[in-house]
PDB file of C-alpha atoms in Angstrom:
ATOM      1  CA  UNK A 175      66.764  43.482 -30.300  1.00 75.00           C
ATOM      2  CA  UNK A 176      63.528  42.318 -28.648  1.00 89.00           C
ATOM      3  CA  UNK A 177      63.562  41.652 -24.932  1.00 93.00           C
ATOM      4  CA  UNK A 178      61.372  39.345 -22.883  1.00 91.00           C
ATOM      5  CA  UNK A 179      60.943  38.593 -19.178  1.00 92.00           C
ATOM      6  CA  UNK A 180      61.302  35.113 -17.698  1.00 90.00           C
ATOM      7  CA  UNK A 181      60.915  33.993 -14.101  1.00 90.00           C
ATOM      8  CA  UNK A 182      64.012  32.223 -12.746  1.00 88.00           C
ATOM      9  CA  UNK A 183      64.122  31.188  -9.077  1.00 89.00           C
ATOM     10  CA  UNK A 184      61.286  33.554  -8.232  1.00 90.00           C
ATOM     11  CA  UNK A 185      62.954  36.580  -9.811  1.00 93.00           C
ATOM     12  CA  UNK A 186      61.990  38.223 -13.080  1.00 93.00           C
ATOM     13  CA  UNK A 187      64.919  38.385 -15.487  1.00 92.00           C
ATOM     14  CA  UNK A 188      65.051  40.398 -18.710  1.00 95.00           C
ATOM     15  CA  UNK A 189      66.603  38.369 -21.533  1.00 94.00           C
ATOM     16  CA  UNK A 190      66.607  38.338 -25.323  1.00 94.00           C
ATOM     17  CA  UNK A 191      63.526  36.944 -27.011  1.00 93.00           C
ATOM     18  CA  UNK A 192      65.318  33.884 -28.432  1.00 93.00           C
ATOM     19  CA  UNK A 193      66.728  33.037 -25.001  1.00 93.00           C
ATOM     20  CA  UNK A 194      63.253  33.279 -23.461  1.00 92.00           C
ATOM     21  CA  UNK A 195      61.790  30.980 -26.125  1.00 94.00           C
ATOM     22  CA  UNK A 196      64.617  28.505 -25.572  1.00 95.00           C
ATOM     23  CA  UNK A 197      64.048  28.578 -21.796  1.00 93.00           C
ATOM     24  CA  UNK A 198      60.326  27.954 -22.207  1.00 94.00           C
ATOM     25  CA  UNK A 199      61.021  25.144 -24.670  1.00 96.00           C
ATOM     26  CA  UNK A 200      63.271  23.375 -22.188  1.00 96.00           C
ATOM     27  CA  UNK A 201      60.654  23.704 -19.444  1.00 95.00           C
ATOM     28  CA  UNK A 202      57.947  22.226 -21.718  1.00 97.00           C
ATOM     29  CA  UNK A 203      60.270  19.401 -22.785  1.00 98.00           C
ATOM     30  CA  UNK A 204      60.988  18.461 -19.169  1.00 98.00           C
ATOM     31  CA  UNK A 205      57.293  18.563 -18.298  1.00 98.00           C
ATOM     32  CA  UNK A 206      56.478  16.372 -21.310  1.00 98.00           C
ATOM     33  CA  UNK A 207      59.086  13.775 -20.349  1.00 98.00           C
ATOM     34  CA  UNK A 208      57.829  13.763 -16.760  1.00 98.00           C
ATOM     35  CA  UNK A 209      54.229  13.304 -17.938  1.00 98.00           C
ATOM     36  CA  UNK A 210      55.299  10.434 -20.217  1.00 98.00           C
ATOM     37  CA  UNK A 211      57.065   8.680 -17.327  1.00 98.00           C
ATOM     38  CA  UNK A 212      54.103   9.162 -14.982  1.00 98.00           C
ATOM     39  CA  UNK A 213      51.593   7.888 -17.557  1.00 97.00           C
ATOM     40  CA  UNK A 214      53.860   4.909 -18.285  1.00 95.00           C
ATOM     41  CA  UNK A 215      54.092   4.052 -14.587  1.00 93.00           C
ATOM     42  CA  UNK A 216      50.315   4.302 -14.181  1.00 92.00           C
ATOM     43  CA  UNK A 217      49.756   2.025 -17.170  1.00 90.00           C
ATOM     44  CA  UNK A 218      52.320  -0.485 -15.864  1.00 87.00           C
ATOM     45  CA  UNK A 219      50.669  -0.728 -12.465  1.00 85.00           C
ATOM     46  CA  UNK A 220      47.196  -0.770 -14.015  1.00 84.00           C
ATOM     47  CA  UNK A 221      48.005  -3.762 -16.235  1.00 81.00           C
ATOM     48  CA  UNK A 222      50.442  -5.673 -14.016  1.00 76.00           C
ATOM     49  CA  UNK A 223      49.599  -4.478 -10.503  1.00 71.00           C
ATOM     50  CA  UNK A 224      46.717  -6.902 -10.024  1.00 65.00           C
ATOM     51  CA  UNK A 225      48.764  -9.861 -11.138  1.00 64.00           C
ATOM     52  CA  UNK A 226      51.662  -8.994  -8.889  1.00 64.00           C
ATOM     53  CA  UNK A 227      49.412  -8.532  -5.863  1.00 60.00           C
ATOM     54  CA  UNK A 228      47.486 -11.785  -6.384  1.00 60.00           C
ATOM     55  CA  UNK A 229      50.511 -13.900  -7.172  1.00 62.00           C
ATOM     56  CA  UNK A 230      49.073 -14.744 -10.600  1.00 64.00           C
ATOM     57  CA  UNK A 231      52.197 -13.571 -12.402  1.00 67.00           C
ATOM     58  CA  UNK A 232      53.719 -16.633 -14.026  1.00 72.00           C
ATOM     59  CA  UNK A 233      57.020 -17.238 -15.726  1.00 75.00           C
ATOM     60  CA  UNK A 234      57.081 -18.554 -19.301  1.00 80.00           C
ATOM     61  CA  UNK A 235      58.196 -21.932 -17.921  1.00 82.00           C
ATOM     62  CA  UNK A 236      55.100 -22.167 -15.702  1.00 80.00           C
ATOM     63  CA  UNK A 237      52.827 -21.220 -18.589  1.00 80.00           C
ATOM     64  CA  UNK A 238      54.401 -23.877 -20.790  1.00 83.00           C
ATOM     65  CA  UNK A 239      54.020 -26.536 -18.073  1.00 83.00           C
ATOM     66  CA  UNK A 240      50.299 -25.689 -17.795  1.00 80.00           C
ATOM     67  CA  UNK A 241      49.816 -26.303 -21.519  1.00 80.00           C
ATOM     68  CA  UNK A 242      51.182 -29.837 -21.356  1.00 73.00           C
TER      69      UNK A 242
END
């Protein structure tokens, strides 16, 4: 059976190859989710941050009153 080395808590650990691939997959999945959340937060503040800071954010009721 093939063995592989992974780094857990600063220590190298010898595990089976499938376990090492699974461990790396979980790490990449967590990093991907974190990146998605960070990019989403940046986009939210990029699009809505200016409106919130200036007080230009209006409710649907206020928008409808402006139309009439």
